[in-house]
Amino acid sequence: MTPLGGDRAAPLGGGRIGTWTKLPALESVQIAAHAGFDFVVVDQEHAPLDLRTAYELITVAAALGTTPLVRVADGAPSGIQRLLDAGAAGVLIPHVDTVEQARDAVAAVRFPPVGRRGAGGTSRAGRWGLRSREEYLATGEDALCVPQIESREAVGNAAAIAAVDGVDALFVGAADIGLDVAAAPSAPEVTELCGAALRAAHEAGIPCGAATATARGAAALLAQGFDFVVVSNDTSMLAEAASSVVHTIRGNGGPS
């Protein structure tokens, strides 16, 4: 699989695998890094992770050589700016349905003249003022802007969204597309819509990612042509392991 989107999008090309981080625990990121995940996505959309917790998880991931991304709760520029200043390598922005929303996302990620992000060179991204202004501003050029395609409308606009200057990759949310069209994520209609978004991203020369609960599902998505995959999450992996232990013991006639 050939990485798409140039050097900036390289962390999301070539079959990279990551996982969602939902627990406010540094150990989650450490375990993911030591297990070999290429990136982690700190999940502020579907987990109660505040800015300070995200900051700590980002710091640990970066220190261990694992790319730290954040799925923000929404496209609010103030939240995106603070996460990038905290050192996040990029953001996934939920429910980007239109070109206008994609442009707003880019504006929140990029410094002027491309965007409207404010300068905060005394932040972690600026090494607390030790980086030169030029070095700090370069972090804005490198930051990944990844709109999430999660509705029939978004799929219809995927080609135009992918073509917006400053969009580095698309991320397809099959579960939310399924909700939008009143079908299961595995339904043929949803599969076709996800495939259409994937084709739109590749025609624009940028990577496209998706999420799945299992390793087998991840392998299938990569075989389908997705460039990066988010597999399971820290809470589900812990829950499944705990459930397996109890089931194995009690299922084999152990104490109840």
PDB file of C-alpha atoms in Angstrom:
ATOM      1  CA  MET A   1       0.000   0.000   0.000  1.00  0.00           C
ATOM      2  CA  THR A   2       1.444   3.357  -1.046  1.00  0.00           C
ATOM      3  CA  PRO A   3       1.166   6.276   1.373  1.00  0.00           C
ATOM      4  CA  LEU A   4      -0.892   9.149   0.005  1.00  0.00           C
ATOM      5  CA  GLY A   5      -1.065  12.835   0.723  1.00  0.00           C
ATOM      6  CA  GLY A   6       2.636  13.653   0.919  1.00  0.00           C
ATOM      7  CA  ASP A   7       4.957  13.910   3.899  1.00  0.00           C
ATOM      8  CA  ARG A   8       2.447  15.607   6.187  1.00  0.00           C
ATOM      9  CA  ALA A   9      -0.025  12.734   5.909  1.00  0.00           C
ATOM     10  CA  ALA A  10       2.639  10.014   6.150  1.00  0.00           C
ATOM     11  CA  PRO A  11       1.617   9.019   9.722  1.00  0.00           C
ATOM     12  CA  LEU A  12      -1.772   7.998   8.278  1.00  0.00           C
ATOM     13  CA  GLY A  13      -0.575   6.077   5.235  1.00  0.00           C
ATOM     14  CA  GLY A  14       0.851   2.696   4.476  1.00  0.00           C
ATOM     15  CA  GLY A  15      -1.500   0.559   6.537  1.00  0.00           C
ATOM     16  CA  ARG A  16      -0.981   2.269   9.905  1.00  0.00           C
ATOM     17  CA  ILE A  17      -2.999   0.939  12.840  1.00  0.00           C
ATOM     18  CA  GLY A  18      -4.114   2.805  15.918  1.00  0.00           C
ATOM     19  CA  THR A  19      -6.595   2.546  18.751  1.00  0.00           C
ATOM     20  CA  TRP A  20      -8.969   4.842  20.611  1.00  0.00           C
ATOM     21  CA  THR A  21      -7.954   5.958  24.098  1.00  0.00           C
ATOM     22  CA  LYS A  22     -10.993   6.505  26.320  1.00  0.00           C
ATOM     23  CA  LEU A  23      -9.606   6.023  29.824  1.00  0.00           C
ATOM     24  CA  PRO A  24      -7.978   8.919  31.723  1.00  0.00           C
ATOM     25  CA  ALA A  25      -4.953   6.710  32.369  1.00  0.00           C
ATOM     26  CA  LEU A  26      -1.392   7.153  31.154  1.00  0.00           C
ATOM     27  CA  GLU A  27      -1.031   3.384  31.237  1.00  0.00           C
ATOM     28  CA  SER A  28      -3.489   3.035  28.360  1.00  0.00           C
ATOM     29  CA  VAL A  29      -1.218   5.011  26.062  1.00  0.00           C
ATOM     30  CA  GLN A  30       1.912   3.287  27.361  1.00  0.00           C
ATOM     31  CA  ILE A  31       0.407  -0.150  26.730  1.00  0.00           C
ATOM     32  CA  ALA A  32      -0.723   0.851  23.229  1.00  0.00           C
ATOM     33  CA  ALA A  33       2.744   2.167  22.413  1.00  0.00           C
ATOM     34  CA  HIS A  34       4.561  -0.876  23.763  1.00  0.00           C
ATOM     35  CA  ALA A  35       2.098  -3.166  21.948  1.00  0.00           C
ATOM     36  CA  GLY A  36       3.184  -1.557  18.676  1.00  0.00           C
ATOM     37  CA  PHE A  37       0.270   0.650  17.656  1.00  0.00           C
ATOM     38  CA  ASP A  38       1.424   3.332  15.224  1.00  0.00           C
ATOM     39  CA  PHE A  39      -0.869   5.974  16.687  1.00  0.00           C
ATOM     40  CA  VAL A  40      -3.452   6.555  19.389  1.00  0.00           C
ATOM     41  CA  VAL A  41      -6.577   8.689  19.126  1.00  0.00           C
ATOM     42  CA  VAL A  42      -7.502  10.404  22.379  1.00  0.00           C
ATOM     43  CA  ASP A  43     -11.301  10.360  22.256  1.00  0.00           C
ATOM     44  CA  GLN A  44     -12.949  13.527  23.507  1.00  0.00           C
ATOM     45  CA  GLU A  45     -16.133  12.908  21.516  1.00  0.00           C
ATOM     46  CA  HIS A  46     -17.255   9.691  23.201  1.00  0.00           C
ATOM     47  CA  ALA A  47     -15.272   9.694  26.448  1.00  0.00           C
ATOM     48  CA  PRO A  48     -15.152  12.133  29.402  1.00  0.00           C
ATOM     49  CA  LEU A  49     -11.568  13.273  28.781  1.00  0.00           C
ATOM     50  CA  ASP A  50     -10.846  16.892  29.639  1.00  0.00           C
ATOM     51  CA  LEU A  51      -8.103  19.096  28.232  1.00  0.00           C
ATOM     52  CA  ARG A  52      -5.612  18.396  31.021  1.00  0.00           C
ATOM     53  CA  THR A  53      -6.030  14.637  30.655  1.00  0.00           C
ATOM     54  CA  ALA A  54      -5.685  14.871  26.872  1.00  0.00           C
ATOM     55  CA  TYR A  55      -2.526  16.937  27.357  1.00  0.00           C
ATOM     56  CA  GLU A  56      -0.973  14.209  29.517  1.00  0.00           C
ATOM     57  CA  LEU A  57      -1.958  11.393  27.150  1.00  0.00           C
ATOM     58  CA  ILE A  58      -0.566  13.329  24.177  1.00  0.00           C
ATOM     59  CA  THR A  59       2.707  13.910  26.015  1.00  0.00           C
ATOM     60  CA  VAL A  60       3.171  10.242  26.898  1.00  0.00           C
ATOM     61  CA  ALA A  61       2.350   9.036  23.376  1.00  0.00           C
ATOM     62  CA  ALA A  62       4.799  11.462  21.797  1.00  0.00           C
ATOM     63  CA  ALA A  63       7.536  10.516  24.258  1.00  0.00           C
ATOM     64  CA  LEU A  64       7.116   6.860  23.310  1.00  0.00           C
ATOM     65  CA  GLY A  65       7.204   7.510  19.576  1.00  0.00           C
ATOM     66  CA  THR A  66       3.508   6.861  18.967  1.00  0.00           C
ATOM     67  CA  THR A  67       1.663   9.532  16.991  1.00  0.00           C
ATOM     68  CA  PRO A  68      -0.869  11.303  19.255  1.00  0.00           C
ATOM     69  CA  LEU A  69      -4.121  12.325  17.585  1.00  0.00           C
ATOM     70  CA  VAL A  70      -7.280  13.648  19.211  1.00  0.00           C
ATOM     71  CA  ARG A  71     -10.877  13.159  18.151  1.00  0.00           C
ATOM     72  CA  VAL A  72     -12.366  16.444  19.282  1.00  0.00           C
ATOM     73  CA  ALA A  73     -15.899  16.772  20.589  1.00  0.00           C
ATOM     74  CA  ASP A  74     -16.730  19.245  17.824  1.00  0.00           C
ATOM     75  CA  GLY A  75     -15.062  21.684  15.467  1.00  0.00           C
ATOM     76  CA  ALA A  76     -14.746  24.546  17.948  1.00  0.00           C
ATOM     77  CA  PRO A  77     -11.534  26.427  17.042  1.00  0.00           C
ATOM     78  CA  SER A  78     -10.665  27.167  20.693  1.00  0.00           C
ATOM     79  CA  GLY A  79     -10.565  23.464  21.567  1.00  0.00           C
ATOM     80  CA  ILE A  80      -8.590  22.512  18.470  1.00  0.00           C
ATOM     81  CA  GLN A  81      -6.053  25.270  19.068  1.00  0.00           C
ATOM     82  CA  ARG A  82      -5.375  24.217  22.653  1.00  0.00           C
ATOM     83  CA  LEU A  83      -4.960  20.550  21.720  1.00  0.00           C
ATOM     84  CA  LEU A  84      -2.494  21.369  18.950  1.00  0.00           C
ATOM     85  CA  ASP A  85      -0.603  23.676  21.297  1.00  0.00           C
ATOM     86  CA  ALA A  86      -0.561  20.741  23.739  1.00  0.00           C
ATOM     87  CA  GLY A  87       1.385  18.774  21.134  1.00  0.00           C
ATOM     88  CA  ALA A  88      -1.269  16.731  19.332  1.00  0.00           C
ATOM     89  CA  ALA A  89      -0.079  15.693  15.892  1.00  0.00           C
ATOM     90  CA  GLY A  90      -3.543  16.339  14.510  1.00  0.00           C
ATOM     91  CA  VAL A  91      -7.272  16.221  15.066  1.00  0.00           C
ATOM     92  CA  LEU A  92     -10.196  14.182  13.819  1.00  0.00           C
ATOM     93  CA  ILE A  93     -13.254  16.423  13.498  1.00  0.00           C
ATOM     94  CA  PRO A  94     -16.651  14.689  13.781  1.00  0.00           C
ATOM     95  CA  HIS A  95     -19.594  15.193  11.448  1.00  0.00           C
ATOM     96  CA  VAL A  96     -18.049  17.261   8.671  1.00  0.00           C
ATOM     97  CA  ASP A  97     -20.860  17.188   6.136  1.00  0.00           C
ATOM     98  CA  THR A  98     -20.067  20.137   3.873  1.00  0.00           C
ATOM     99  CA  VAL A  99     -17.193  21.916   2.164  1.00  0.00           C
ATOM    100  CA  GLU A 100     -17.827  24.952   4.364  1.00  0.00           C
ATOM    101  CA  GLN A 101     -17.392  22.851   7.505  1.00  0.00           C
ATOM    102  CA  ALA A 102     -14.198  21.352   6.081  1.00  0.00           C
ATOM    103  CA  ARG A 103     -12.837  24.835   5.404  1.00  0.00           C
ATOM    104  CA  ASP A 104     -13.697  25.862   8.967  1.00  0.00           C
ATOM    105  CA  ALA A 105     -11.809  22.799  10.251  1.00  0.00           C
ATOM    106  CA  VAL A 106      -8.751  23.702   8.210  1.00  0.00           C
ATOM    107  CA  ALA A 107      -8.931  27.294   9.435  1.00  0.00           C
ATOM    108  CA  ALA A 108      -8.932  26.069  13.045  1.00  0.00           C
ATOM    109  CA  VAL A 109      -5.831  23.913  12.443  1.00  0.00           C
ATOM    110  CA  ARG A 110      -3.706  26.264  10.303  1.00  0.00           C
ATOM    111  CA  PHE A 111      -2.065  29.576  11.114  1.00  0.00           C
ATOM    112  CA  PRO A 112      -2.689  32.625   8.884  1.00  0.00           C
ATOM    113  CA  PRO A 113      -2.725  33.212   6.010  1.00  0.00           C
ATOM    114  CA  VAL A 114      -4.182  29.723   5.399  1.00  0.00           C
ATOM    115  CA  GLY A 115      -6.247  29.628   8.593  1.00  0.00           C
ATOM    116  CA  ARG A 116      -7.205  31.545  11.705  1.00  0.00           C
ATOM    117  CA  ARG A 117      -5.342  29.686  14.462  1.00  0.00           C
ATOM    118  CA  GLY A 118      -3.774  32.001  17.015  1.00  0.00           C
ATOM    119  CA  ALA A 119      -0.098  31.912  17.931  1.00  0.00           C
ATOM    120  CA  GLY A 120       0.863  30.404  21.284  1.00  0.00           C
ATOM    121  CA  GLY A 121       4.593  29.869  21.062  1.00  0.00           C
ATOM    122  CA  THR A 122       4.998  29.537  24.831  1.00  0.00           C
ATOM    123  CA  SER A 123       2.965  26.303  24.760  1.00  0.00           C
ATOM    124  CA  ARG A 124       4.293  22.751  24.632  1.00  0.00           C
ATOM    125  CA  ALA A 125       4.170  22.854  20.816  1.00  0.00           C
ATOM    126  CA  GLY A 126       6.516  25.839  20.990  1.00  0.00           C
ATOM    127  CA  ARG A 127       8.652  24.176  23.654  1.00  0.00           C
ATOM    128  CA  TRP A 128       7.507  26.859  26.067  1.00  0.00           C
ATOM    129  CA  GLY A 129       9.090  29.607  24.001  1.00  0.00           C
ATOM    130  CA  LEU A 130      12.374  27.843  23.283  1.00  0.00           C
ATOM    131  CA  ARG A 131      11.461  27.213  19.662  1.00  0.00           C
ATOM    132  CA  SER A 132      11.874  30.031  17.202  1.00  0.00           C
ATOM    133  CA  ARG A 133       8.743  31.605  15.778  1.00  0.00           C
ATOM    134  CA  GLU A 134       9.431  29.893  12.465  1.00  0.00           C
ATOM    135  CA  GLU A 135       9.787  26.470  14.099  1.00  0.00           C
ATOM    136  CA  TYR A 136       6.600  26.940  16.070  1.00  0.00           C
ATOM    137  CA  LEU A 137       4.610  28.064  13.038  1.00  0.00           C
ATOM    138  CA  ALA A 138       5.888  25.015  11.171  1.00  0.00           C
ATOM    139  CA  THR A 139       4.008  22.820  13.646  1.00  0.00           C
ATOM    140  CA  GLY A 140       0.817  24.287  12.206  1.00  0.00           C
ATOM    141  CA  GLU A 141       1.873  23.286   8.729  1.00  0.00           C
ATOM    142  CA  ASP A 142       2.524  19.726   9.918  1.00  0.00           C
ATOM    143  CA  ALA A 143      -0.658  19.284  11.983  1.00  0.00           C
ATOM    144  CA  LEU A 144      -3.090  16.747  10.550  1.00  0.00           C
ATOM    145  CA  CYS A 145      -6.623  17.894   9.730  1.00  0.00           C
ATOM    146  CA  VAL A 146      -8.904  14.875   9.342  1.00  0.00           C
ATOM    147  CA  PRO A 147     -12.640  15.443   8.734  1.00  0.00           C
ATOM    148  CA  GLN A 148     -14.915  12.549   9.658  1.00  0.00           C
ATOM    149  CA  ILE A 149     -17.414  11.486   6.984  1.00  0.00           C
ATOM    150  CA  GLU A 150     -20.461  10.264   8.895  1.00  0.00           C
ATOM    151  CA  SER A 151     -23.618  10.836   6.857  1.00  0.00           C
ATOM    152  CA  ARG A 152     -25.058  10.337   3.396  1.00  0.00           C
ATOM    153  CA  GLU A 153     -24.656  14.087   2.835  1.00  0.00           C
ATOM    154  CA  ALA A 154     -20.984  13.915   3.809  1.00  0.00           C
ATOM    155  CA  VAL A 155     -20.379  11.009   1.426  1.00  0.00           C
ATOM    156  CA  GLY A 156     -22.031  12.982  -1.356  1.00  0.00           C
ATOM    157  CA  ASN A 157     -19.668  15.864  -0.612  1.00  0.00           C
ATOM    158  CA  ALA A 158     -16.614  13.689   0.092  1.00  0.00           C
ATOM    159  CA  ALA A 159     -14.811  14.510  -3.147  1.00  0.00           C
ATOM    160  CA  ALA A 160     -15.190  18.243  -2.565  1.00  0.00           C
ATOM    161  CA  ILE A 161     -14.234  17.931   1.119  1.00  0.00           C
ATOM    162  CA  ALA A 162     -11.137  15.909   0.219  1.00  0.00           C
ATOM    163  CA  ALA A 163     -10.147  18.565  -2.310  1.00  0.00           C
ATOM    164  CA  VAL A 164     -10.145  21.381   0.276  1.00  0.00           C
ATOM    165  CA  ASP A 165      -6.603  22.702   0.646  1.00  0.00           C
ATOM    166  CA  GLY A 166      -5.347  21.715   4.098  1.00  0.00           C
ATOM    167  CA  VAL A 167      -7.434  18.559   4.501  1.00  0.00           C
ATOM    168  CA  ASP A 168      -4.916  15.752   5.016  1.00  0.00           C
ATOM    169  CA  ALA A 169      -7.121  12.655   5.178  1.00  0.00           C
ATOM    170  CA  LEU A 170     -10.710  11.514   5.523  1.00  0.00           C
ATOM    171  CA  PHE A 171     -12.029   9.211   8.238  1.00  0.00           C
ATOM    172  CA  VAL A 172     -15.170   7.222   7.498  1.00  0.00           C
ATOM    173  CA  GLY A 173     -17.575   6.496  10.363  1.00  0.00           C
ATOM    174  CA  ALA A 174     -19.628   3.481   9.336  1.00  0.00           C
ATOM    175  CA  ALA A 175     -21.602   3.411  12.587  1.00  0.00           C
ATOM    176  CA  ASP A 176     -22.851   6.983  12.184  1.00  0.00           C
ATOM    177  CA  ILE A 177     -23.471   6.553   8.467  1.00  0.00           C
ATOM    178  CA  GLY A 178     -25.587   3.557   9.445  1.00  0.00           C
ATOM    179  CA  LEU A 179     -27.547   5.671  11.911  1.00  0.00           C
ATOM    180  CA  ASP A 180     -28.064   8.321   9.257  1.00  0.00           C
ATOM    181  CA  VAL A 181     -29.499   5.881   6.721  1.00  0.00           C
ATOM    182  CA  ALA A 182     -31.242   3.669   9.299  1.00  0.00           C
ATOM    183  CA  ALA A 183     -29.160   0.583   8.546  1.00  0.00           C
ATOM    184  CA  ALA A 184     -26.639  -1.598  10.339  1.00  0.00           C
ATOM    185  CA  PRO A 185     -22.969  -0.627   9.854  1.00  0.00           C
ATOM    186  CA  SER A 186     -22.465  -3.897   7.979  1.00  0.00           C
ATOM    187  CA  ALA A 187     -25.417  -3.351   5.619  1.00  0.00           C
ATOM    188  CA  PRO A 188     -24.608  -3.277   1.886  1.00  0.00           C
ATOM    189  CA  GLU A 189     -25.843   0.324   1.603  1.00  0.00           C
ATOM    190  CA  VAL A 190     -23.443   1.468   4.327  1.00  0.00           C
ATOM    191  CA  THR A 191     -20.576  -0.523   2.820  1.00  0.00           C
ATOM    192  CA  GLU A 192     -21.164   1.153  -0.532  1.00  0.00           C
ATOM    193  CA  LEU A 193     -21.281   4.617   1.032  1.00  0.00           C
ATOM    194  CA  CYS A 194     -18.015   3.961   2.882  1.00  0.00           C
ATOM    195  CA  GLY A 195     -16.450   2.720  -0.334  1.00  0.00           C
ATOM    196  CA  ALA A 196     -17.555   5.869  -2.132  1.00  0.00           C
ATOM    197  CA  ALA A 197     -15.838   8.032   0.496  1.00  0.00           C
ATOM    198  CA  LEU A 198     -12.696   5.910   0.206  1.00  0.00           C
ATOM    199  CA  ARG A 199     -12.641   6.364  -3.569  1.00  0.00           C
ATOM    200  CA  ALA A 200     -13.173  10.113  -3.208  1.00  0.00           C
ATOM    201  CA  ALA A 201     -10.197  10.420  -0.858  1.00  0.00           C
ATOM    202  CA  HIS A 202      -7.913   8.424  -3.123  1.00  0.00           C
ATOM    203  CA  GLU A 203      -8.984  10.379  -6.201  1.00  0.00           C
ATOM    204  CA  ALA A 204      -7.954  13.509  -4.305  1.00  0.00           C
ATOM    205  CA  GLY A 205      -4.615  11.892  -3.428  1.00  0.00           C
ATOM    206  CA  ILE A 206      -5.143  11.765   0.354  1.00  0.00           C
ATOM    207  CA  PRO A 207      -5.389   8.796   2.765  1.00  0.00           C
ATOM    208  CA  CYS A 208      -8.666   7.466   4.102  1.00  0.00           C
ATOM    209  CA  GLY A 209      -9.226   5.670   7.391  1.00  0.00           C
ATOM    210  CA  ALA A 210     -11.947   3.752   9.173  1.00  0.00           C
ATOM    211  CA  ALA A 211     -12.625   2.080  12.515  1.00  0.00           C
ATOM    212  CA  THR A 212     -13.363  -1.482  13.508  1.00  0.00           C
ATOM    213  CA  ALA A 213     -13.723  -3.504  16.685  1.00  0.00           C
ATOM    214  CA  THR A 214     -11.512  -6.444  15.756  1.00  0.00           C
ATOM    215  CA  ALA A 215      -8.164  -7.393  14.261  1.00  0.00           C
ATOM    216  CA  ARG A 216      -9.943  -9.403  11.573  1.00  0.00           C
ATOM    217  CA  GLY A 217     -12.042  -6.361  10.737  1.00  0.00           C
ATOM    218  CA  ALA A 218      -8.911  -4.229  10.498  1.00  0.00           C
ATOM    219  CA  ALA A 219      -7.288  -6.672   8.100  1.00  0.00           C
ATOM    220  CA  ALA A 220     -10.420  -6.602   5.943  1.00  0.00           C
ATOM    221  CA  LEU A 221     -10.464  -2.784   5.848  1.00  0.00           C
ATOM    222  CA  LEU A 222      -6.789  -2.635   4.879  1.00  0.00           C
ATOM    223  CA  ALA A 223      -7.398  -5.221   2.165  1.00  0.00           C
ATOM    224  CA  GLN A 224     -10.284  -3.068   0.925  1.00  0.00           C
ATOM    225  CA  GLY A 225      -7.844  -0.201   0.449  1.00  0.00           C
ATOM    226  CA  PHE A 226      -8.152   1.894   3.595  1.00  0.00           C
ATOM    227  CA  ASP A 227      -4.820   3.482   4.458  1.00  0.00           C
ATOM    228  CA  PHE A 228      -5.151   3.551   8.251  1.00  0.00           C
ATOM    229  CA  VAL A 229      -7.449   1.813  10.709  1.00  0.00           C
ATOM    230  CA  VAL A 230      -8.452   2.505  14.311  1.00  0.00           C
ATOM    231  CA  VAL A 231      -8.888  -0.878  16.004  1.00  0.00           C
ATOM    232  CA  SER A 232     -10.903  -1.323  19.205  1.00  0.00           C
ATOM    233  CA  ASN A 233     -10.135   0.861  22.239  1.00  0.00           C
ATOM    234  CA  ASP A 234      -8.608   0.591  25.686  1.00  0.00           C
ATOM    235  CA  THR A 235     -11.917   0.110  27.527  1.00  0.00           C
ATOM    236  CA  SER A 236     -13.213  -2.612  25.205  1.00  0.00           C
ATOM    237  CA  MET A 237      -9.920  -4.501  25.202  1.00  0.00           C
ATOM    238  CA  LEU A 238      -9.907  -4.461  29.013  1.00  0.00           C
ATOM    239  CA  ALA A 239     -13.570  -5.486  29.178  1.00  0.00           C
ATOM    240  CA  GLU A 240     -13.084  -8.323  26.703  1.00  0.00           C
ATOM    241  CA  ALA A 241      -9.995  -9.630  28.508  1.00  0.00           C
ATOM    242  CA  ALA A 242     -11.738  -9.472  31.889  1.00  0.00           C
ATOM    243  CA  SER A 243     -14.835 -11.179  30.534  1.00  0.00           C
ATOM    244  CA  SER A 244     -12.727 -13.886  28.904  1.00  0.00           C
ATOM    245  CA  VAL A 245     -10.940 -14.657  32.171  1.00  0.00           C
ATOM    246  CA  VAL A 246     -14.197 -15.004  34.092  1.00  0.00           C
ATOM    247  CA  HIS A 247     -15.871 -17.016  31.357  1.00  0.00           C
ATOM    248  CA  THR A 248     -12.905 -19.367  31.038  1.00  0.00           C
ATOM    249  CA  ILE A 249     -12.832 -20.056  34.771  1.00  0.00           C
ATOM    250  CA  ARG A 250     -16.578 -20.410  35.331  1.00  0.00           C
ATOM    251  CA  GLY A 251     -17.213 -22.033  31.979  1.00  0.00           C
ATOM    252  CA  ASN A 252     -14.801 -24.825  32.914  1.00  0.00           C
ATOM    253  CA  GLY A 253     -16.568 -25.651  36.140  1.00  0.00           C
ATOM    254  CA  GLY A 254     -14.703 -23.223  38.327  1.00  0.00           C
ATOM    255  CA  PRO A 255     -16.243 -21.453  41.327  1.00  0.00           C
ATOM    256  CA  SER A 256     -19.192 -19.178  40.631  1.00  0.00           C
TER     257      SER A 256
END
